[in-house]
Amino acid sequence: MNFSILPSDPKTVAASKLDNNDTARFRDERAGVNYIRTDMKREENDSLEVVSLFSGAGGFDVGLEQAGFKTLACIDFDKDCRETIEFNRPDWIVVDGKSYRAQADLPDRILGDIRAIEPIEVLRAVKRKPGDIDLVVGGAPCQPFSNMGKKHGQNDEKNGDLFLHFVRFVEEIQPKAFIFENVVGITQGRHREVISYMKEQFSGMDFGISHAVLNAANYGVPQRRERFFLIGIRNVDAPAFPLPTHYKSEASWKTFVGGFDKIPIVSPQAWQTVGDTFKKMSSERRKRDDYACMTVSDKVVERMLYIKAGENFKVVPPELLPQCWKSGKHLGSDTFGRLDPDQPSVTIRTAAYNPSKGRYIHPFENRGLDTIEMAALQDFPPEWKFRCKGRSKVTLVSAGKQIGNAVPPSLAKALGKAVRAQLSSISS
């Protein structure tokens, strides 16, 4: 279903000519964020090249591939993620992967630890020099800044300094653009110092800088997942983010574009839903090596019988609840909730296979989500397979981490197309 804005506003009529321009940009005056249309035909260069940091299971890179980029090298600390990427894209160089370690004269280190990897080593591996790479992308592990975690931020002893290594790689690789991703919590309180530091460092490298929080549902992902993005493009003032291609409703779209300097004449599609996604899935998925589903007891199934779409544990008779759930004081509104098939899912986190961890009860069946359903809600293409090093079948925990930590490909694709359009405009 599409909906459109009729040209009743003078700004809308004026924008109709601009919409025929390949570099059509719009500014949200309230939020101070620029947007660019990504649904327009453009004459574009050959594949642009990417170095991917904190790559995880490859969601960001799959989306960039769909936008016309080629990932040359990936870095990730998790051995299962490295295995997944090597399995699905053997032509991508995975730093410290099996084939990479076969090279001579590599230093001993904790495999995949970005702290011990030099950018010049990666450039040599892909046969490029500083300034050749078009794009560096990545998101340092988000737990230090997450609203779900302890919120230690940059003071986190384990991972809080990893954003500094993103800065280091950008500084030494000298790409034409970068995209840094993280959780929304990085914009809050003392964690904002990280954004200020990064903006200061990158502006000194001649990057124009912009940041915004984007909702994956607005880009065709069947999931309400908000993430923070910081974009830098050389010689572009205030880089633009992709204009949404999907929206909740016509009324909400009108509210969104109401503060724009020009109203884009577009017909965004309605949000993709859980039901839309699950209808496309085959039962054959249960034969896959990366299929796993949490076993639940008869007692847990009995609780699920009381819960309708959109409801949670609060509708279950008290005598059926665990003692620790009866007060409900420490539980969120999504706890032990059933997904609504007519809406996008809630954020798919690393334990989205466990119904007690959120609104993760299957919309039609009395069970949690299986790993293939999780991946579909995260927008991975059906042919993308998750691996677990040393095992023929993936474990539930490993698949959950790989899927839940990923950037949904359609969101990454939209970001890639926005960056690509702006790089094309400065090179033409």
mmCIF file with all atom_site columns, C-alpha atoms in Angstrom, residues 252-412:
data_model
loop_
_atom_site.group_PDB
_atom_site.id
_atom_site.type_symbol
_atom_site.label_atom_id
_atom_site.label_alt_id
_atom_site.label_comp_id
_atom_site.label_asym_id
_atom_site.label_entity_id
_atom_site.label_seq_id
_atom_site.pdbx_PDB_ins_code
_atom_site.Cartn_x
_atom_site.Cartn_y
_atom_site.Cartn_z
_atom_site.occupancy
_atom_site.B_iso_or_equiv
_atom_site.pdbx_formal_charge
_atom_site.auth_seq_id
_atom_site.auth_comp_id
_atom_site.auth_asym_id
_atom_site.auth_atom_id
_atom_site.pdbx_PDB_model_num
ATOM 1   C CA . SER A 1 252 ? 2.421  10.610  10.319 1.00 0.00 ? 252 SER A CA 1
ATOM 2   C CA . TRP A 1 253 ? 4.185  11.250  6.993  1.00 0.00 ? 253 TRP A CA 1
ATOM 3   C CA . LYS A 1 254 ? 2.533  14.672  6.703  1.00 0.00 ? 254 LYS A CA 1
ATOM 4   C CA . THR A 1 255 ? 3.697  15.495  10.218 1.00 0.00 ? 255 THR A CA 1
ATOM 5   C CA . PHE A 1 256 ? 7.233  14.345  9.384  1.00 0.00 ? 256 PHE A CA 1
ATOM 6   C CA . VAL A 1 257 ? 7.615  16.423  6.210  1.00 0.00 ? 257 VAL A CA 1
ATOM 7   C CA . GLY A 1 258 ? 5.646  19.361  7.605  1.00 0.00 ? 258 GLY A CA 1
ATOM 8   C CA . GLY A 1 259 ? 8.821  20.990  8.862  1.00 0.00 ? 259 GLY A CA 1
ATOM 9   C CA . PHE A 1 260 ? 10.774 20.528  5.616  1.00 0.00 ? 260 PHE A CA 1
ATOM 10  C CA . ASP A 1 261 ? 11.955 23.506  3.584  1.00 0.00 ? 261 ASP A CA 1
ATOM 11  C CA . LYS A 1 262 ? 10.377 21.817  0.528  1.00 0.00 ? 262 LYS A CA 1
ATOM 12  C CA . ILE A 1 263 ? 7.792  19.047  0.609  1.00 0.00 ? 263 ILE A CA 1
ATOM 13  C CA . PRO A 1 264 ? 8.917  16.071  -1.510 1.00 0.00 ? 264 PRO A CA 1
ATOM 14  C CA . ILE A 1 265 ? 6.297  14.673  -3.871 1.00 0.00 ? 265 ILE A CA 1
ATOM 15  C CA . VAL A 1 266 ? 6.716  11.001  -3.153 1.00 0.00 ? 266 VAL A CA 1
ATOM 16  C CA . SER A 1 267 ? 4.492  8.035   -2.391 1.00 0.00 ? 267 SER A CA 1
ATOM 17  C CA . PRO A 1 268 ? 6.080  6.188   0.531  1.00 0.00 ? 268 PRO A CA 1
ATOM 18  C CA . GLN A 1 269 ? 4.920  2.660   1.096  1.00 0.00 ? 269 GLN A CA 1
ATOM 19  C CA . ALA A 1 270 ? 3.287  1.499   4.302  1.00 0.00 ? 270 ALA A CA 1
ATOM 20  C CA . TRP A 1 271 ? 5.509  -0.184  6.878  1.00 0.00 ? 271 TRP A CA 1
ATOM 21  C CA . GLN A 1 272 ? 6.311  -3.835  6.244  1.00 0.00 ? 272 GLN A CA 1
ATOM 22  C CA . THR A 1 273 ? 4.760  -6.061  8.886  1.00 0.00 ? 273 THR A CA 1
ATOM 23  C CA . VAL A 1 274 ? 5.574  -9.284  10.695 1.00 0.00 ? 274 VAL A CA 1
ATOM 24  C CA . GLY A 1 275 ? 2.693  -10.962 8.866  1.00 0.00 ? 275 GLY A CA 1
ATOM 25  C CA . ASP A 1 276 ? 3.958  -9.778  5.468  1.00 0.00 ? 276 ASP A CA 1
ATOM 26  C CA . THR A 1 277 ? 7.357  -11.253 6.267  1.00 0.00 ? 277 THR A CA 1
ATOM 27  C CA . PHE A 1 278 ? 6.246  -14.587 7.670  1.00 0.00 ? 278 PHE A CA 1
ATOM 28  C CA . LYS A 1 279 ? 3.886  -15.252 4.752  1.00 0.00 ? 279 LYS A CA 1
ATOM 29  C CA . LYS A 1 280 ? 6.927  -15.396 2.465  1.00 0.00 ? 280 LYS A CA 1
ATOM 30  C CA . MET A 1 281 ? 8.718  -18.007 4.548  1.00 0.00 ? 281 MET A CA 1
ATOM 31  C CA . SER A 1 282 ? 8.902  -21.685 3.750  1.00 0.00 ? 282 SER A CA 1
ATOM 32  C CA . SER A 1 283 ? 8.680  -24.523 6.270  1.00 0.00 ? 283 SER A CA 1
ATOM 33  C CA . GLU A 1 284 ? 11.772 -25.897 4.515  1.00 0.00 ? 284 GLU A CA 1
ATOM 34  C CA . ARG A 1 285 ? 13.792 -23.504 6.670  1.00 0.00 ? 285 ARG A CA 1
ATOM 35  C CA . ARG A 1 286 ? 13.712 -26.095 9.467  1.00 0.00 ? 286 ARG A CA 1
ATOM 36  C CA . LYS A 1 287 ? 16.101 -28.230 7.425  1.00 0.00 ? 287 LYS A CA 1
ATOM 37  C CA . ARG A 1 288 ? 18.785 -25.535 7.360  1.00 0.00 ? 288 ARG A CA 1
ATOM 38  C CA . ASP A 1 289 ? 21.972 -25.851 9.393  1.00 0.00 ? 289 ASP A CA 1
ATOM 39  C CA . ASP A 1 290 ? 21.377 -22.379 10.809 1.00 0.00 ? 290 ASP A CA 1
ATOM 40  C CA . TYR A 1 291 ? 17.843 -23.159 11.995 1.00 0.00 ? 291 TYR A CA 1
ATOM 41  C CA . ALA A 1 292 ? 17.375 -23.283 15.751 1.00 0.00 ? 292 ALA A CA 1
ATOM 42  C CA . CYS A 1 293 ? 14.403 -22.682 18.015 1.00 0.00 ? 293 CYS A CA 1
ATOM 43  C CA . MET A 1 294 ? 14.135 -22.544 21.796 1.00 0.00 ? 294 MET A CA 1
ATOM 44  C CA . THR A 1 295 ? 12.340 -25.454 23.434 1.00 0.00 ? 295 THR A CA 1
ATOM 45  C CA . VAL A 1 296 ? 9.600  -24.297 25.809 1.00 0.00 ? 296 VAL A CA 1
ATOM 46  C CA . SER A 1 297 ? 7.896  -26.319 28.517 1.00 0.00 ? 297 SER A CA 1
ATOM 47  C CA . ASP A 1 298 ? 4.207  -27.162 28.670 1.00 0.00 ? 298 ASP A CA 1
ATOM 48  C CA . LYS A 1 299 ? 3.880  -24.650 31.517 1.00 0.00 ? 299 LYS A CA 1
ATOM 49  C CA . VAL A 1 300 ? 5.254  -21.864 29.322 1.00 0.00 ? 300 VAL A CA 1
ATOM 50  C CA . VAL A 1 301 ? 2.948  -22.865 26.452 1.00 0.00 ? 301 VAL A CA 1
ATOM 51  C CA . GLU A 1 302 ? 0.012  -22.715 28.875 1.00 0.00 ? 302 GLU A CA 1
ATOM 52  C CA . ARG A 1 303 ? 0.892  -19.085 29.672 1.00 0.00 ? 303 ARG A CA 1
ATOM 53  C CA . MET A 1 304 ? 1.128  -18.250 25.977 1.00 0.00 ? 304 MET A CA 1
ATOM 54  C CA . LEU A 1 305 ? -2.436 -19.474 25.387 1.00 0.00 ? 305 LEU A CA 1
ATOM 55  C CA . TYR A 1 306 ? -3.766 -16.422 27.224 1.00 0.00 ? 306 TYR A CA 1
ATOM 56  C CA . ILE A 1 307 ? -1.779 -13.865 25.241 1.00 0.00 ? 307 ILE A CA 1
ATOM 57  C CA . LYS A 1 308 ? -3.202 -12.303 22.089 1.00 0.00 ? 308 LYS A CA 1
ATOM 58  C CA . ALA A 1 309 ? -1.333 -10.206 19.522 1.00 0.00 ? 309 ALA A CA 1
ATOM 59  C CA . GLY A 1 310 ? 0.105  -7.095  21.155 1.00 0.00 ? 310 GLY A CA 1
ATOM 60  C CA . GLU A 1 311 ? -0.488 -8.349  24.703 1.00 0.00 ? 311 GLU A CA 1
ATOM 61  C CA . ASN A 1 312 ? 2.079  -9.406  27.290 1.00 0.00 ? 312 ASN A CA 1
ATOM 62  C CA . PHE A 1 313 ? 2.480  -11.399 30.522 1.00 0.00 ? 313 PHE A CA 1
ATOM 63  C CA . LYS A 1 314 ? 0.051  -9.124  32.406 1.00 0.00 ? 314 LYS A CA 1
ATOM 64  C CA . VAL A 1 315 ? -2.989 -10.911 30.929 1.00 0.00 ? 315 VAL A CA 1
ATOM 65  C CA . VAL A 1 316 ? -1.831 -14.308 32.236 1.00 0.00 ? 316 VAL A CA 1
ATOM 66  C CA . PRO A 1 317 ? -3.626 -15.483 35.403 1.00 0.00 ? 317 PRO A CA 1
ATOM 67  C CA . PRO A 1 318 ? -1.356 -14.704 38.395 1.00 0.00 ? 318 PRO A CA 1
ATOM 68  C CA . GLU A 1 319 ? -1.308 -18.314 39.560 1.00 0.00 ? 319 GLU A CA 1
ATOM 69  C CA . LEU A 1 320 ? 0.432  -19.310 36.292 1.00 0.00 ? 320 LEU A CA 1
ATOM 70  C CA . LEU A 1 321 ? 3.183  -16.704 36.545 1.00 0.00 ? 321 LEU A CA 1
ATOM 71  C CA . PRO A 1 322 ? 6.611  -17.266 38.079 1.00 0.00 ? 322 PRO A CA 1
ATOM 72  C CA . GLN A 1 323 ? 6.831  -15.705 41.529 1.00 0.00 ? 323 GLN A CA 1
ATOM 73  C CA . CYS A 1 324 ? 9.353  -13.116 40.361 1.00 0.00 ? 324 CYS A CA 1
ATOM 74  C CA . TRP A 1 325 ? 6.949  -11.875 37.651 1.00 0.00 ? 325 TRP A CA 1
ATOM 75  C CA . LYS A 1 326 ? 3.917  -11.298 39.841 1.00 0.00 ? 326 LYS A CA 1
ATOM 76  C CA . SER A 1 327 ? 4.763  -7.738  40.878 1.00 0.00 ? 327 SER A CA 1
ATOM 77  C CA . GLY A 1 328 ? 5.826  -6.811  37.341 1.00 0.00 ? 328 GLY A CA 1
ATOM 78  C CA . LYS A 1 329 ? 7.862  -3.926  38.729 1.00 0.00 ? 329 LYS A CA 1
ATOM 79  C CA . HIS A 1 330 ? 11.137 -4.986  37.128 1.00 0.00 ? 330 HIS A CA 1
ATOM 80  C CA . LEU A 1 331 ? 9.628  -6.087  33.812 1.00 0.00 ? 331 LEU A CA 1
ATOM 81  C CA . GLY A 1 332 ? 9.150  -4.047  30.654 1.00 0.00 ? 332 GLY A CA 1
ATOM 82  C CA . SER A 1 333 ? 5.916  -3.693  28.726 1.00 0.00 ? 333 SER A CA 1
ATOM 83  C CA . ASP A 1 334 ? 7.238  -6.066  26.052 1.00 0.00 ? 334 ASP A CA 1
ATOM 84  C CA . THR A 1 335 ? 8.129  -8.899  28.433 1.00 0.00 ? 335 THR A CA 1
ATOM 85  C CA . PHE A 1 336 ? 6.616  -12.215 27.342 1.00 0.00 ? 336 PHE A CA 1
ATOM 86  C CA . GLY A 1 337 ? 4.575  -10.439 24.693 1.00 0.00 ? 337 GLY A CA 1
ATOM 87  C CA . ARG A 1 338 ? 3.151  -11.703 21.422 1.00 0.00 ? 338 ARG A CA 1
ATOM 88  C CA . LEU A 1 339 ? 4.113  -10.029 18.163 1.00 0.00 ? 339 LEU A CA 1
ATOM 89  C CA . ASP A 1 340 ? 1.333  -8.271  16.256 1.00 0.00 ? 340 ASP A CA 1
ATOM 90  C CA . PRO A 1 341 ? 1.251  -9.659  12.690 1.00 0.00 ? 341 PRO A CA 1
ATOM 91  C CA . ASP A 1 342 ? -0.170 -6.352  11.404 1.00 0.00 ? 342 ASP A CA 1
ATOM 92  C CA . GLN A 1 343 ? 2.752  -4.257  12.653 1.00 0.00 ? 343 GLN A CA 1
ATOM 93  C CA . PRO A 1 344 ? 6.532  -4.287  12.282 1.00 0.00 ? 344 PRO A CA 1
ATOM 94  C CA . SER A 1 345 ? 8.232  -6.216  15.047 1.00 0.00 ? 345 SER A CA 1
ATOM 95  C CA . VAL A 1 346 ? 9.857  -4.675  18.065 1.00 0.00 ? 346 VAL A CA 1
ATOM 96  C CA . THR A 1 347 ? 13.654 -4.418  17.969 1.00 0.00 ? 347 THR A CA 1
ATOM 97  C CA . ILE A 1 348 ? 15.186 -7.840  17.374 1.00 0.00 ? 348 ILE A CA 1
ATOM 98  C CA . ARG A 1 349 ? 17.844 -8.182  20.058 1.00 0.00 ? 349 ARG A CA 1
ATOM 99  C CA . THR A 1 350 ? 20.378 -10.949 20.584 1.00 0.00 ? 350 THR A CA 1
ATOM 100 C CA . ALA A 1 351 ? 18.014 -13.129 22.649 1.00 0.00 ? 351 ALA A CA 1
ATOM 101 C CA . ALA A 1 352 ? 14.918 -12.576 20.527 1.00 0.00 ? 352 ALA A CA 1
ATOM 102 C CA . TYR A 1 353 ? 14.451 -16.349 20.419 1.00 0.00 ? 353 TYR A CA 1
ATOM 103 C CA . ASN A 1 354 ? 13.503 -16.246 24.132 1.00 0.00 ? 354 ASN A CA 1
ATOM 104 C CA . PRO A 1 355 ? 9.902  -15.073 24.774 1.00 0.00 ? 355 PRO A CA 1
ATOM 105 C CA . SER A 1 356 ? 10.757 -13.949 28.308 1.00 0.00 ? 356 SER A CA 1
ATOM 106 C CA . LYS A 1 357 ? 13.232 -11.376 26.920 1.00 0.00 ? 357 LYS A CA 1
ATOM 107 C CA . GLY A 1 358 ? 10.705 -9.219  25.082 1.00 0.00 ? 358 GLY A CA 1
ATOM 108 C CA . ARG A 1 359 ? 7.749  -9.255  22.682 1.00 0.00 ? 359 ARG A CA 1
ATOM 109 C CA . TYR A 1 360 ? 9.063  -12.376 21.035 1.00 0.00 ? 360 TYR A CA 1
ATOM 110 C CA . ILE A 1 361 ? 6.174  -14.870 21.135 1.00 0.00 ? 361 ILE A CA 1
ATOM 111 C CA . HIS A 1 362 ? 5.340  -15.989 17.593 1.00 0.00 ? 362 HIS A CA 1
ATOM 112 C CA . PRO A 1 363 ? 2.247  -14.140 16.275 1.00 0.00 ? 363 PRO A CA 1
ATOM 113 C CA . PHE A 1 364 ? 0.352  -17.343 15.418 1.00 0.00 ? 364 PHE A CA 1
ATOM 114 C CA . GLU A 1 365 ? 2.041  -20.187 17.286 1.00 0.00 ? 365 GLU A CA 1
ATOM 115 C CA . ASN A 1 366 ? 2.801  -20.785 20.966 1.00 0.00 ? 366 ASN A CA 1
ATOM 116 C CA . ARG A 1 367 ? 6.585  -20.639 20.822 1.00 0.00 ? 367 ARG A CA 1
ATOM 117 C CA . GLY A 1 368 ? 9.434  -18.195 20.486 1.00 0.00 ? 368 GLY A CA 1
ATOM 118 C CA . LEU A 1 369 ? 10.950 -17.028 17.215 1.00 0.00 ? 369 LEU A CA 1
ATOM 119 C CA . ASP A 1 370 ? 13.288 -19.341 15.371 1.00 0.00 ? 370 ASP A CA 1
ATOM 120 C CA . THR A 1 371 ? 16.599 -18.073 14.026 1.00 0.00 ? 371 THR A CA 1
ATOM 121 C CA . ILE A 1 372 ? 15.421 -17.894 10.406 1.00 0.00 ? 372 ILE A CA 1
ATOM 122 C CA . GLU A 1 373 ? 12.424 -15.791 11.454 1.00 0.00 ? 373 GLU A CA 1
ATOM 123 C CA . MET A 1 374 ? 14.743 -13.520 13.436 1.00 0.00 ? 374 MET A CA 1
ATOM 124 C CA . ALA A 1 375 ? 16.957 -13.101 10.380 1.00 0.00 ? 375 ALA A CA 1
ATOM 125 C CA . ALA A 1 376 ? 13.944 -12.321 8.173  1.00 0.00 ? 376 ALA A CA 1
ATOM 126 C CA . LEU A 1 377 ? 12.745 -9.633  10.595 1.00 0.00 ? 377 LEU A CA 1
ATOM 127 C CA . GLN A 1 378 ? 16.287 -8.263  10.500 1.00 0.00 ? 378 GLN A CA 1
ATOM 128 C CA . ASP A 1 379 ? 15.886 -8.177  6.708  1.00 0.00 ? 379 ASP A CA 1
ATOM 129 C CA . PHE A 1 380 ? 18.713 -10.584 5.825  1.00 0.00 ? 380 PHE A CA 1
ATOM 130 C CA . PRO A 1 381 ? 18.188 -12.138 2.382  1.00 0.00 ? 381 PRO A CA 1
ATOM 131 C CA . PRO A 1 382 ? 16.923 -15.744 2.632  1.00 0.00 ? 382 PRO A CA 1
ATOM 132 C CA . GLU A 1 383 ? 20.087 -17.153 1.063  1.00 0.00 ? 383 GLU A CA 1
ATOM 133 C CA . TRP A 1 384 ? 22.353 -15.649 3.748  1.00 0.00 ? 384 TRP A CA 1
ATOM 134 C CA . LYS A 1 385 ? 23.428 -18.476 6.068  1.00 0.00 ? 385 LYS A CA 1
ATOM 135 C CA . PHE A 1 386 ? 24.821 -18.145 9.569  1.00 0.00 ? 386 PHE A CA 1
ATOM 136 C CA . ARG A 1 387 ? 27.735 -20.294 10.639 1.00 0.00 ? 387 ARG A CA 1
ATOM 137 C CA . CYS A 1 388 ? 29.318 -21.362 13.890 1.00 0.00 ? 388 CYS A CA 1
ATOM 138 C CA . LYS A 1 389 ? 33.051 -22.083 13.885 1.00 0.00 ? 389 LYS A CA 1
ATOM 139 C CA . GLY A 1 390 ? 33.853 -25.749 14.497 1.00 0.00 ? 390 GLY A CA 1
ATOM 140 C CA . ARG A 1 391 ? 30.225 -26.884 14.211 1.00 0.00 ? 391 ARG A CA 1
ATOM 141 C CA . SER A 1 392 ? 28.081 -28.123 11.370 1.00 0.00 ? 392 SER A CA 1
ATOM 142 C CA . LYS A 1 393 ? 24.969 -26.531 12.917 1.00 0.00 ? 393 LYS A CA 1
ATOM 143 C CA . VAL A 1 394 ? 24.752 -23.091 14.444 1.00 0.00 ? 394 VAL A CA 1
ATOM 144 C CA . THR A 1 395 ? 23.933 -22.721 18.132 1.00 0.00 ? 395 THR A CA 1
ATOM 145 C CA . LEU A 1 396 ? 20.935 -20.706 19.266 1.00 0.00 ? 396 LEU A CA 1
ATOM 146 C CA . VAL A 1 397 ? 23.113 -18.302 21.259 1.00 0.00 ? 397 VAL A CA 1
ATOM 147 C CA . SER A 1 398 ? 25.581 -17.699 18.415 1.00 0.00 ? 398 SER A CA 1
ATOM 148 C CA . ALA A 1 399 ? 22.869 -17.158 15.803 1.00 0.00 ? 399 ALA A CA 1
ATOM 149 C CA . GLY A 1 400 ? 21.018 -14.846 18.177 1.00 0.00 ? 400 GLY A CA 1
ATOM 150 C CA . LYS A 1 401 ? 24.110 -12.693 18.705 1.00 0.00 ? 401 LYS A CA 1
ATOM 151 C CA . GLN A 1 402 ? 24.953 -12.545 15.012 1.00 0.00 ? 402 GLN A CA 1
ATOM 152 C CA . ILE A 1 403 ? 21.425 -11.615 13.980 1.00 0.00 ? 403 ILE A CA 1
ATOM 153 C CA . GLY A 1 404 ? 20.519 -9.314  16.863 1.00 0.00 ? 404 GLY A CA 1
ATOM 154 C CA . ASN A 1 405 ? 23.674 -7.197  16.573 1.00 0.00 ? 405 ASN A CA 1
ATOM 155 C CA . ALA A 1 406 ? 23.363 -6.653  12.817 1.00 0.00 ? 406 ALA A CA 1
ATOM 156 C CA . VAL A 1 407 ? 22.447 -3.546  10.836 1.00 0.00 ? 407 VAL A CA 1
ATOM 157 C CA . PRO A 1 408 ? 19.387 -4.477  8.719  1.00 0.00 ? 408 PRO A CA 1
ATOM 158 C CA . PRO A 1 409 ? 20.478 -4.620  5.070  1.00 0.00 ? 409 PRO A CA 1
ATOM 159 C CA . SER A 1 410 ? 17.657 -2.459  3.655  1.00 0.00 ? 410 SER A CA 1
ATOM 160 C CA . LEU A 1 411 ? 18.576 0.343   6.056  1.00 0.00 ? 411 LEU A CA 1
ATOM 161 C CA . ALA A 1 412 ? 22.240 -0.019  5.080  1.00 0.00 ? 412 ALA A CA 1
#
